[in-house]
Amino acid sequence: MNETHSLLEPFPQKEPIPASKQEGEAAEPVRIFRWRTLLQLDVASADWDILVLSTCLKLLLFPAYRSTDFEVHRNWLAITHSLPISRWYYDTTSEWTLDYPPFFAYFEKLLSIPAYFIDSKIVDLQNLNYDAWSVVVYQRITVIVTELVLAIVLQRFIREAADPSVQRIISVSLFLHPGLLIVDHIHFQYNGFMFGILLWSILMARNGNKLASGFLFAILLNFKHIYMYLAPAYFVYLLRSFCLSPTGALQPTKFLSLANAVIIVFLASLGPFILMGQLPQLLSRLFPFTRGLNHAYWAPNAWALVTAADRVLLKVAQRFGIEVLAINEAGVASTSRGLVGDTVFAVIPNVKPIHTFIITIVFQASFVTALTLCGYTSFMFGWHVHEKAILLVLVPLSLLAAENNAFFRTFMIASVAGIFSLFPLLFTPAETLVKIVYSILWALLVFEPLQRKVYEFPTSLPFVIIDVLEKVYLAGFVVLQIFVTLFPLFTQRSAVSTTYADTVNKTVHCGTDGASPCGVVGADVTSGSASGLEFLPLMLTSIYCAVGLVWAFIRLSVLYLKQSEDGIWT
C-alpha cells in the first residue's frame, strides 16, 4: 500500500513525517497517545460559532420524538448501576437487555453515577419506561457532551490538512451530519462519540502513529461490535504498514507491540467475564443470529432489492400461474409486514446467516485495504443490517469527498440516499419539517462548495448519460418525499369511506379446532386494500434508497480498482 495515498490517510499532511519516524526508530519509544498535541485545538471563531449554534439546536430538540432506544439506554443505566457485573448480561427485567460489548457497559456504569444523584428513579431497575423531564435532559446532555470527542478530532483534521479550507467543510459536514442529528439527538444513540474514536484512530494512522491507531480501534470494537465490519481493512493495513519491513519481512518487535496493545484492550474489556465463565452468554447477546435477514424496516442494501424482487416474482407467479416459480406459502406475507422476525422468501431461495457471511467476506477480500469499502460491503450484504448502520459508510466516505469529482459524486449520491433512508426513523409530524429542512440546508452548505473545488465536465457520451441519470435519480427524492407525505392522507380517507362496507360485509371466522379465536378476517398483506399497503411508503423508501446506495457502492469499487491499477493504491 502506498503510505501517502492510503484510504486511511485521505489528505496529505502539511509536513510529511519521515519514513524513519513513521515506522518508529529503535532509539525513540513508541507513544500510543499524544494528548497535548490532540488538545491543542487552536479553534477558529467560526468553528466556535458552529459549535454553539449546533448545541443550541440540539438543546431545542430535547422535547422531540424519542425512540425505544431512549428506554434501552435508560435501562442499561439501571442495569449497570443496580446489579453486580456478574448479572449484567443475564438480566431480563426489561425486554431491552444489554447487548453491547463491555466497554459500553462500563461507559453506562459511569453515566449512571451522576444520574443517581440527579434522580434516583433513573437507575431504578423496576422503573420501566420512566420518561420524566430529569431523565430526558440528562440523557440528551450526555449525547451532546460525549460528542465533543468527535469535535476535537475533527479540529485536528483541519489543523493538519494540506488545504484547511476544504477540510473545514468536511469536518463541519461530519459534525453537523443529518444522520447524527436524526440517530443520536432525536432517535437517541451515542454514535457521534464512537465515530470520534474511529476518526481519532484514522488520524493516528495518517500521522504515522500506527500503534495508537490499532489501540484505538481495539477500544472502539469493545464499545460497539458493529465496527468489526472495518476490521479486515485495519488488519491488513496495520500488518503491512507497521509490522512488515519495506522488503516484506515480519518485524517481531512491532508485531508483538501491536498484539500486546490489542490483547490488553480485550483483556480489560472481556477479562472479568472470562474469569466468571460468562463469555458464551456475552457472545450470545452480541450476536443474536435468530433475527431475520432483514431488519423491521428494510435497510437499503442489496437484500432490500432481493426482497423486492421476491415480491415482484410472487405477483407474477400468482397472476400468471407460472409453474416454474414455486411459491413458498410461509413467505407470502413474511417480508412485507415491517416486523422483526425471520425473513422467508416466497419465490427466491431463503438466505441464511452463513450465506451473508460468505458473501461479505468474498467482497471484502478484494478491498481489504479500503476502510470505506469494508464498511460498505458489510452494509450491503450483512445479516439483519439496521438502517442506522449506513453511518458506518457515510462517515469515512466523507473523508474522500474532496479527492476528485468522481469521489465527490459518489459521496453525494450515497449521502442523499443514506440520509433519506433514515427519515422513517422519525415518523411523527413534529419532526418531519425538522429532518427535511435541516437535511436540505446541510446538503446546500456541503455539496455546493465541494463541487466547486472538484467539478469536472463529463468527457464522453456515456459519462454524460450517467451524469444525467444520476441527476434524475437525485431529483426523484423530491417525488418520493411528496408520495410518502401524502400517501397516509389518502389511505386514511379510503379507510373512512369503506368503514360502512367493511362492517356490513365482514366475515366472522372461528377456528374449528377451538384454538383460533373468533374475529374479523383482515385484508391480506399482499392485497390491494388500504390496510394491506400500510408499509408501502417504507418499502418504496428502502428500495429507492437501495438503488442509489448500490450504485454508489459500484462506483466506489470501480474507483478503487482503477486507482489500484494506476498504482496509486495497492
Coordinates of C-alpha atoms in Angstrom, one line a residue:
M1 CA 0.0 0.0 0.0
N2 CA 1.3 3.4 -0.9
E3 CA 1.6 5.1 2.5
T4 CA 0.9 8.6 1.4
H5 CA -2.3 7.9 -0.5
S6 CA -4.0 5.3 1.6
L7 CA -7.7 5.5 2.1
L8 CA -6.9 5.7 5.8
E9 CA -4.9 8.8 5.1
P10 CA -7.1 10.7 2.6
F11 CA -5.3 14.1 2.8
P12 CA -1.6 14.7 2.7
Q13 CA 0.0 16.4 5.7
K14 CA 1.5 19.8 5.6
E15 CA 4.8 18.4 6.7
P16 CA 5.0 14.7 5.9
I17 CA 6.6 12.6 8.6
P18 CA 9.9 11.0 7.5
A19 CA 9.7 7.2 6.9
S20 CA 12.0 6.5 9.8
K21 CA 9.8 8.4 12.2
Q22 CA 6.6 6.8 10.8
E23 CA 8.0 3.3 11.4
G24 CA 9.4 4.3 14.8
E25 CA 13.1 4.2 15.3
A26 CA 14.5 2.0 18.0
A27 CA 16.0 4.9 19.9
E28 CA 12.6 6.5 20.3
P29 CA 9.9 4.6 22.2
V30 CA 6.5 4.3 20.5
R31 CA 4.0 6.7 22.0
I32 CA 0.4 5.5 21.9
F33 CA -1.2 8.8 22.8
R34 CA -0.2 12.4 22.1
W35 CA -2.6 14.1 24.5
R36 CA -1.0 17.5 24.4
T37 CA -1.0 17.6 20.6
L38 CA -4.5 16.4 20.3
L39 CA -5.8 19.0 22.7
Q40 CA -4.0 21.9 21.1
L41 CA -7.1 22.9 19.1
D42 CA -6.4 26.5 18.0
V43 CA -10.2 26.7 17.3
A44 CA -11.2 29.5 14.8
S45 CA -14.0 31.8 15.9
A46 CA -16.2 30.4 13.1
D47 CA -15.8 26.9 14.5
W48 CA -16.8 28.1 17.9
D49 CA -19.9 29.7 16.4
I50 CA -20.8 26.4 14.7
L51 CA -20.3 24.5 18.0
V52 CA -22.5 27.0 19.9
L53 CA -25.2 27.1 17.2
S54 CA -25.3 23.3 16.8
T55 CA -25.5 22.9 20.6
C56 CA -28.4 25.3 20.8
L57 CA -30.3 23.4 18.1
K58 CA -29.7 20.1 19.9
L59 CA -31.0 21.7 23.1
L60 CA -34.1 22.8 21.3
L61 CA -34.7 19.2 20.2
F62 CA -34.8 17.9 23.8
P63 CA -38.7 17.5 23.7
A64 CA -38.5 15.9 20.3
Y65 CA -39.6 12.3 19.5
R66 CA -37.7 9.6 21.4
S67 CA -37.5 6.0 20.1
T68 CA -37.3 2.9 22.1
D69 CA -33.5 3.4 22.2
F70 CA -34.1 6.0 24.8
E71 CA -35.6 3.5 27.2
V72 CA -32.9 1.0 26.1
H73 CA -30.1 3.2 27.3
R74 CA -32.1 4.3 30.5
N75 CA -32.5 0.6 31.3
W76 CA -28.8 0.0 30.7
L77 CA -28.0 2.8 33.2
A78 CA -30.2 0.9 35.7
I79 CA -28.7 -2.5 35.0
T80 CA -25.1 -1.4 35.4
H81 CA -25.9 0.7 38.5
S82 CA -28.3 -1.7 40.3
L83 CA -26.8 -5.1 39.5
P84 CA -23.3 -6.6 40.1
I85 CA -21.3 -7.1 37.0
S86 CA -22.0 -10.9 37.1
R87 CA -25.6 -10.2 36.2
W88 CA -25.3 -7.5 33.6
Y89 CA -25.6 -9.9 30.6
Y90 CA -28.2 -12.1 32.2
D91 CA -30.8 -9.6 33.3
T92 CA -34.2 -9.8 31.6
T93 CA -36.2 -7.4 33.8
S94 CA -36.9 -5.4 30.6
E95 CA -37.1 -6.6 27.1
W96 CA -34.3 -4.2 26.2
T97 CA -31.5 -6.4 27.5
L98 CA -27.8 -5.3 27.5
D99 CA -26.4 -6.3 24.1
Y100 CA -23.3 -4.1 23.6
P101 CA -19.7 -5.0 24.4
P102 CA -18.4 -4.5 27.9
F103 CA -16.7 -1.1 27.3
F104 CA -20.1 0.4 26.5
A105 CA -21.5 -1.3 29.6
Y106 CA -18.7 0.4 31.7
F107 CA -19.5 3.6 29.9
E108 CA -23.1 3.3 31.0
K109 CA -21.9 2.5 34.5
L110 CA -20.0 5.8 34.6
L111 CA -23.0 7.7 33.3
S112 CA -25.2 6.1 35.9
I113 CA -23.3 7.6 38.8
P114 CA -24.3 11.3 38.2
A115 CA -27.7 10.0 37.1
Y116 CA -28.4 8.6 40.5
F117 CA -27.7 11.9 42.2
I118 CA -29.8 13.8 39.7
D119 CA -32.8 11.5 40.0
S120 CA -32.5 8.1 41.6
K121 CA -35.5 6.8 39.7
I122 CA -33.5 6.9 36.5
V123 CA -31.4 4.0 37.7
D124 CA -34.3 2.0 39.3
L125 CA -34.3 -1.3 37.5
Q126 CA -38.0 -1.8 38.1
N127 CA -38.9 1.7 36.9
L128 CA -39.6 0.7 33.3
N129 CA -40.4 3.4 30.6
Y130 CA -39.5 6.2 33.0
D131 CA -39.7 9.4 31.0
A132 CA -39.6 12.3 33.5
W133 CA -38.0 15.5 32.4
S134 CA -35.0 14.8 34.5
V135 CA -34.1 11.6 32.6
V136 CA -34.8 13.3 29.2
V137 CA -32.5 16.2 30.0
Y138 CA -29.8 14.1 31.5
Q139 CA -29.6 11.5 28.6
R140 CA -29.8 14.2 25.9
I141 CA -27.0 16.1 27.6
T142 CA -24.8 13.0 27.8
V143 CA -25.0 12.7 24.0
I144 CA -24.0 16.3 23.4
V145 CA -21.1 16.2 25.9
T146 CA -19.7 12.9 24.7
E147 CA -19.9 14.1 21.1
L148 CA -17.2 16.6 21.9
V149 CA -14.7 13.8 21.2
L150 CA -15.8 14.0 17.6
A151 CA -15.5 17.8 17.6
I152 CA -11.9 17.7 19.0
V153 CA -10.7 15.1 16.5
L154 CA -12.3 16.9 13.5
Q155 CA -10.5 20.1 14.6
R156 CA -7.2 18.1 14.5
F157 CA -8.0 17.1 10.9
I158 CA -8.4 20.8 10.0
R159 CA -5.1 21.8 11.6
E160 CA -3.1 19.1 9.9
A161 CA -4.7 19.3 6.4
A162 CA -2.9 20.5 3.3
D163 CA -5.9 22.5 2.4
P164 CA -7.6 23.6 5.7
S165 CA -10.5 25.3 3.9
V166 CA -11.6 22.1 2.2
Q167 CA -11.0 20.0 5.3
R168 CA -13.1 22.5 7.4
I169 CA -16.0 21.9 5.1
I170 CA -15.7 18.2 5.5
S171 CA -15.2 18.4 9.3
V172 CA -18.2 20.7 9.7
S173 CA -20.3 18.4 7.5
L174 CA -19.5 15.5 9.7
F175 CA -20.1 17.3 13.0
L176 CA -23.4 18.6 11.6
H177 CA -24.3 15.5 9.7
P178 CA -28.1 15.0 9.5
G179 CA -27.6 11.3 10.1
L180 CA -26.1 12.0 13.5
L181 CA -28.8 14.6 14.3
I182 CA -31.5 12.1 13.5
V183 CA -30.0 9.0 15.0
D184 CA -28.3 10.5 18.1
H185 CA -30.0 13.7 19.1
I186 CA -33.6 12.7 18.2
H187 CA -33.9 9.0 17.9
F188 CA -31.2 8.7 20.7
Q189 CA -27.9 6.9 20.4
Y190 CA -24.2 7.7 21.0
N191 CA -22.8 7.3 17.5
G192 CA -21.1 10.7 17.5
F193 CA -18.9 9.7 20.4
M194 CA -17.9 6.4 18.9
F195 CA -17.2 7.9 15.4
G196 CA -15.0 10.3 17.2
I197 CA -12.9 7.4 18.4
L198 CA -12.9 5.9 14.8
L199 CA -11.7 9.2 13.3
W200 CA -9.1 9.6 16.1
S201 CA -7.8 6.2 15.0
I202 CA -7.7 7.2 11.4
L203 CA -5.9 10.5 12.4
M204 CA -3.3 8.5 14.2
A205 CA -2.7 6.3 11.2
R206 CA -2.4 9.3 9.0
N207 CA 0.2 10.8 11.3
G208 CA 2.3 7.7 11.2
N209 CA 1.4 6.5 14.7
K210 CA 0.1 3.1 13.7
L211 CA 0.3 1.5 17.2
A212 CA -2.0 4.2 18.5
S213 CA -4.4 3.6 15.6
G214 CA -4.7 -0.1 16.3
F215 CA -5.0 0.5 20.0
L216 CA -7.9 3.0 19.5
F217 CA -9.6 0.7 17.0
A218 CA -9.5 -2.2 19.5
I219 CA -11.1 0.1 22.1
L220 CA -13.8 1.0 19.6
L221 CA -14.5 -2.7 18.9
N222 CA -15.2 -3.1 22.6
F223 CA -17.6 -0.2 22.6
K224 CA -19.7 -1.4 19.7
H225 CA -19.1 -4.6 17.8
I226 CA -20.6 -3.3 14.5
Y227 CA -17.2 -1.8 13.8
M228 CA -16.0 -5.4 13.2
Y229 CA -17.1 -4.6 9.6
L230 CA -14.0 -2.4 9.4
A231 CA -11.6 -4.9 11.0
P232 CA -10.3 -6.5 7.7
A233 CA -9.1 -3.2 6.4
Y234 CA -7.4 -2.4 9.7
F235 CA -5.8 -5.8 9.9
V236 CA -4.2 -5.7 6.5
Y237 CA -3.3 -2.0 6.8
L238 CA -1.5 -2.3 10.1
L239 CA 0.1 -5.6 9.2
R240 CA 1.6 -4.1 6.0
S241 CA 2.4 -0.6 7.2
F242 CA 3.6 -1.3 10.8
C243 CA 4.5 -5.0 11.2
L244 CA 6.3 -5.6 7.9
S245 CA 9.5 -4.1 6.7
P246 CA 9.8 -2.5 3.3
T247 CA 11.1 -5.8 2.0
G248 CA 8.0 -7.7 3.4
A249 CA 9.8 -9.3 6.3
L250 CA 7.9 -9.5 9.6
Q251 CA 9.3 -7.3 12.3
P252 CA 8.7 -9.3 15.5
T253 CA 9.1 -6.4 17.9
K254 CA 6.5 -4.3 16.2
F255 CA 4.2 -7.2 15.7
L256 CA 4.3 -8.0 19.4
S257 CA 3.8 -4.4 20.4
L258 CA 0.6 -4.2 18.3
A259 CA -0.5 -7.7 19.5
N260 CA 0.1 -6.7 23.1
A261 CA -1.8 -3.4 22.8
V262 CA -4.8 -5.2 21.3
I263 CA -4.7 -8.0 23.9
I264 CA -4.5 -5.5 26.8
V265 CA -7.7 -3.8 25.5
F266 CA -9.6 -7.0 25.1
L267 CA -8.5 -8.3 28.5
A268 CA -9.6 -5.1 30.1
S269 CA -13.0 -5.5 28.4
L270 CA -13.7 -9.2 28.4
G271 CA -11.4 -10.3 31.2
P272 CA -14.0 -10.1 34.1
F273 CA -16.5 -12.1 32.1
I274 CA -13.9 -14.7 31.0
L275 CA -13.0 -15.2 34.7
M276 CA -16.7 -15.6 35.6
G277 CA -17.2 -18.1 32.8
Q278 CA -19.7 -15.8 31.1
L279 CA -18.1 -15.4 27.7
P280 CA -20.6 -17.7 25.9
Q281 CA -23.5 -15.7 27.4
L282 CA -22.0 -12.4 26.5
L283 CA -21.4 -13.5 22.9
S284 CA -25.0 -14.8 22.6
R285 CA -26.2 -11.3 23.5
L286 CA -23.8 -9.6 21.0
F287 CA -24.6 -11.9 18.0
P288 CA -28.3 -12.8 18.0
F289 CA -28.5 -14.7 14.7
T290 CA -32.0 -15.8 15.5
R291 CA -33.1 -12.4 14.0
G292 CA -34.1 -12.3 10.3
L293 CA -32.2 -11.4 7.2
N294 CA -34.0 -8.0 7.1
H295 CA -34.5 -5.6 9.9
A296 CA -38.1 -4.5 10.6
Y297 CA -37.7 -1.7 8.1
W298 CA -35.6 -3.0 5.3
A299 CA -32.1 -1.3 5.4
P300 CA -31.5 0.0 1.9
N301 CA -28.9 -2.6 0.9
A302 CA -28.6 -5.5 -1.6
W303 CA -31.1 -7.7 0.4
A304 CA -33.8 -5.0 0.1
L305 CA -33.6 -5.3 -3.7
V306 CA -33.6 -9.1 -3.4
T307 CA -36.6 -9.0 -1.1
A308 CA -38.4 -6.6 -3.5
A309 CA -37.6 -8.9 -6.4
D310 CA -39.2 -11.8 -4.5
R311 CA -42.4 -9.8 -4.1
V312 CA -42.5 -9.0 -7.8
L313 CA -41.9 -12.6 -8.7
L314 CA -44.6 -13.6 -6.2
K315 CA -47.1 -11.3 -8.0
V316 CA -46.1 -12.7 -11.4
A317 CA -46.4 -16.3 -10.2
Q318 CA -49.9 -15.6 -8.7
R319 CA -51.2 -13.7 -11.7
F320 CA -50.0 -15.9 -14.5
G321 CA -49.7 -19.2 -12.7
I322 CA -46.2 -19.9 -13.8
E323 CA -45.3 -23.4 -12.5
V324 CA -41.6 -22.8 -12.7
L325 CA -42.0 -20.2 -9.9
A326 CA -42.8 -22.4 -6.9
I327 CA -44.5 -20.4 -4.1
N328 CA -43.5 -20.9 -0.5
E329 CA -46.7 -20.2 1.3
A330 CA -44.8 -19.3 4.5
G331 CA -43.1 -16.5 2.6
V332 CA -46.2 -14.9 1.1
A333 CA -46.7 -12.4 4.0
S334 CA -43.3 -12.7 5.7
T335 CA -41.2 -10.0 4.1
S336 CA -43.7 -7.1 3.7
R337 CA -45.1 -6.6 7.2
G338 CA -42.3 -4.4 8.5
L339 CA -41.9 -6.6 11.6
V340 CA -38.8 -8.0 13.3
G341 CA -38.5 -11.7 12.7
D342 CA -37.2 -14.4 10.4
T343 CA -37.4 -13.4 6.7
V344 CA -38.9 -16.1 4.5
F345 CA -39.0 -15.6 0.7
A346 CA -42.0 -16.6 -1.3
V347 CA -40.2 -17.5 -4.6
I348 CA -36.4 -16.9 -4.2
P349 CA -34.5 -19.4 -2.1
N350 CA -34.1 -18.3 1.5
V351 CA -30.9 -16.7 2.7
K352 CA -29.2 -17.9 5.9
P353 CA -26.6 -16.2 8.2
I354 CA -23.8 -18.3 6.7
H355 CA -24.7 -17.1 3.2
T356 CA -24.4 -13.5 4.1
F357 CA -21.2 -14.1 6.0
I358 CA -19.6 -15.8 3.0
I359 CA -20.8 -13.1 0.5
T360 CA -19.5 -10.4 2.8
I361 CA -16.1 -11.9 3.2
V362 CA -15.8 -12.6 -0.6
F363 CA -16.5 -9.0 -1.5
Q364 CA -14.2 -7.7 1.3
A365 CA -11.3 -9.8 0.1
S366 CA -11.0 -7.6 -2.9
F367 CA -10.9 -4.4 -1.0
V368 CA -9.3 -5.2 2.3
T369 CA -7.2 -2.1 2.2
A370 CA -10.2 0.1 1.7
L371 CA -11.7 1.1 5.0
T372 CA -14.8 2.6 3.5
L373 CA -15.5 -0.3 1.2
C374 CA -15.2 -2.7 4.1
G375 CA -17.9 -0.9 5.9
Y376 CA -19.9 -0.5 2.7
T377 CA -19.6 -4.2 1.8
S378 CA -20.9 -5.3 5.2
F379 CA -23.8 -2.8 5.0
M380 CA -24.7 -4.2 1.5
F381 CA -24.5 -7.9 2.3
G382 CA -24.6 -8.3 6.1
W383 CA -27.2 -10.3 8.1
H384 CA -30.0 -8.3 9.7
V385 CA -28.5 -4.9 8.9
H386 CA -30.0 -1.9 10.7
E387 CA -30.8 1.2 8.6
K388 CA -28.7 3.2 11.1
A389 CA -25.6 1.3 10.0
I390 CA -25.4 3.5 6.9
L391 CA -23.5 6.0 9.1
L392 CA -20.6 3.4 9.1
V393 CA -20.4 4.1 5.4
L394 CA -21.1 7.9 5.2
V395 CA -18.6 9.0 7.9
P396 CA -15.4 7.6 6.4
L397 CA -16.7 8.3 2.8
S398 CA -16.9 12.0 3.8
L399 CA -13.1 12.0 4.1
L400 CA -12.8 11.1 0.4
A401 CA -15.3 13.7 -0.8
A402 CA -12.7 16.2 -2.0
E403 CA -10.3 13.8 -3.7
N404 CA -11.8 14.4 -7.1
N405 CA -15.1 14.8 -8.9
A406 CA -15.7 11.0 -9.1
F407 CA -15.3 10.6 -5.4
F408 CA -17.4 13.6 -4.7
R409 CA -20.2 12.4 -6.9
T410 CA -20.1 9.0 -5.2
F411 CA -20.2 10.8 -1.8
M412 CA -23.2 12.9 -2.9
I413 CA -25.3 10.0 -4.1
A414 CA -24.5 7.9 -1.1
S415 CA -25.2 10.8 1.3
V416 CA -28.5 11.7 -0.2
A417 CA -29.8 8.1 -0.4
G418 CA -28.3 7.3 3.0
I419 CA -29.7 10.3 4.9
F420 CA -33.1 9.9 3.2
S421 CA -33.1 6.2 4.3
L422 CA -33.0 7.4 7.9
F423 CA -36.1 9.6 7.5
P424 CA -38.6 6.8 8.5
L425 CA -36.9 6.7 11.9
L426 CA -38.7 10.0 12.6
F427 CA -42.3 9.3 11.6
T428 CA -44.1 11.9 13.8
P429 CA -45.4 15.1 12.2
A430 CA -43.5 17.4 14.6
E431 CA -40.1 16.2 13.3
T432 CA -40.9 15.9 9.6
L433 CA -40.2 19.5 8.9
V434 CA -37.0 19.4 11.0
K435 CA -35.5 16.5 9.2
I436 CA -36.3 17.8 5.7
V437 CA -35.3 21.4 6.2
Y438 CA -32.1 20.5 8.1
S439 CA -31.0 17.9 5.6
I440 CA -31.6 20.3 2.7
L441 CA -29.6 23.1 4.4
W442 CA -26.8 20.7 5.1
A443 CA -26.7 19.5 1.5
L444 CA -26.6 23.1 0.2
L445 CA -23.8 24.1 2.6
V446 CA -21.7 21.0 1.9
F447 CA -22.3 19.9 -1.7
E448 CA -22.0 23.3 -3.4
P449 CA -18.6 24.4 -2.1
L450 CA -17.1 20.9 -2.5
Q451 CA -18.4 20.7 -6.0
R452 CA -16.8 24.0 -6.9
K453 CA -13.5 22.6 -5.8
V454 CA -13.6 19.3 -7.8
Y455 CA -16.2 19.6 -10.6
E456 CA -15.2 18.2 -14.0
F457 CA -17.5 18.2 -17.0
P458 CA -18.2 14.7 -18.4
T459 CA -15.7 13.9 -21.1
S460 CA -17.6 11.3 -23.2
L461 CA -21.2 10.5 -24.1
P462 CA -21.5 7.5 -21.7
F463 CA -20.4 9.7 -18.8
V464 CA -22.9 12.4 -19.9
I465 CA -25.7 9.8 -19.9
I466 CA -24.6 8.6 -16.5
D467 CA -24.4 12.2 -15.2
V468 CA -28.0 12.9 -16.4
L469 CA -29.4 9.6 -15.0
E470 CA -27.8 10.4 -11.6
K471 CA -29.3 13.8 -11.6
V472 CA -32.7 12.4 -12.4
Y473 CA -32.3 9.8 -9.6
L474 CA -31.5 12.6 -7.1
A475 CA -34.4 14.6 -8.2
G476 CA -36.6 11.6 -7.7
F477 CA -36.2 12.0 -3.9
V478 CA -38.5 15.1 -4.1
V479 CA -41.2 13.0 -5.7
L480 CA -40.7 10.2 -3.2
Q481 CA -41.0 12.5 -0.2
I482 CA -44.2 14.0 -1.6
F483 CA -45.6 10.5 -2.0
V484 CA -44.5 9.4 1.5
T485 CA -46.1 12.5 3.0
L486 CA -49.4 12.4 1.1
F487 CA -50.0 8.6 1.0
P488 CA -51.2 8.3 4.6
L489 CA -53.7 11.0 4.0
F490 CA -55.2 9.2 1.0
T491 CA -55.3 5.9 2.8
Q492 CA -57.0 7.4 5.8
R493 CA -59.7 8.8 3.6
S494 CA -60.1 5.5 1.9
A495 CA -60.4 3.7 5.2
V496 CA -63.1 6.1 6.4
S497 CA -65.1 5.7 3.1
T498 CA -65.0 1.9 3.4
T499 CA -65.8 1.6 7.1
Y500 CA -69.6 1.0 6.5
A501 CA -69.0 -1.5 3.7
D502 CA -66.4 -3.4 5.9
T503 CA -68.9 -3.5 8.8
V504 CA -71.7 -4.9 6.6
N505 CA -69.6 -7.4 4.7
K506 CA -67.3 -8.6 7.5
T507 CA -66.8 -12.3 7.8
V508 CA -66.7 -13.9 11.3
H509 CA -64.3 -16.8 11.5
C510 CA -63.9 -19.3 14.3
G511 CA -61.3 -22.0 14.3
T512 CA -62.8 -25.5 14.1
D513 CA -60.1 -26.8 16.4
G514 CA -61.0 -24.4 19.2
A515 CA -57.5 -22.9 19.1
S516 CA -58.2 -20.0 16.8
P517 CA -60.2 -17.1 18.2
C518 CA -63.3 -15.7 16.6
G519 CA -62.9 -12.3 14.9
V520 CA -63.0 -10.3 11.7
V521 CA -60.8 -11.7 8.9
G522 CA -58.4 -8.8 7.9
A523 CA -57.2 -8.0 4.5
D524 CA -54.2 -10.0 3.3
V525 CA -50.9 -8.0 3.3
T526 CA -50.4 -8.8 -0.4
S527 CA -53.9 -7.5 -1.4
G528 CA -54.5 -4.1 -2.9
S529 CA -56.6 -2.8 0.1
A530 CA -55.5 0.2 2.1
S531 CA -54.8 -2.0 5.1
G532 CA -52.5 -4.1 3.1
L533 CA -50.5 -1.2 1.9
E534 CA -49.6 0.3 5.2
F535 CA -45.9 -0.4 4.7
L536 CA -45.8 0.7 1.1
P537 CA -44.0 4.0 1.8
L538 CA -41.4 2.2 3.9
M539 CA -40.9 -0.4 1.2
L540 CA -40.5 2.2 -1.6
T541 CA -38.2 4.3 0.5
S542 CA -36.0 1.3 1.2
I543 CA -35.9 0.2 -2.4
Y544 CA -35.3 3.6 -3.9
C545 CA -32.5 4.4 -1.4
A546 CA -31.1 0.9 -2.0
V547 CA -30.8 1.6 -5.8
G548 CA -28.7 4.7 -5.1
L549 CA -26.6 3.1 -2.4
V550 CA -25.9 0.0 -4.5
W551 CA -24.9 2.3 -7.4
A552 CA -22.6 4.3 -5.1
F553 CA -21.1 1.1 -3.9
I554 CA -20.4 0.0 -7.5
R555 CA -18.9 3.5 -8.3
L556 CA -16.6 3.3 -5.2
S557 CA -15.5 -0.2 -6.1
V558 CA -14.6 0.8 -9.7
L559 CA -12.8 3.9 -8.5
Y560 CA -10.8 1.8 -6.0
L561 CA -9.9 -0.8 -8.7
K562 CA -8.9 1.9 -11.2
Q563 CA -6.7 3.6 -8.6
S564 CA -5.1 0.3 -7.8
E565 CA -4.3 -0.4 -11.5
D566 CA -2.8 3.0 -11.8
G567 CA -0.5 2.2 -8.9
I568 CA -1.9 4.8 -6.5
W569 CA -3.4 2.3 -4.1
T570 CA -2.4 -1.3 -3.8

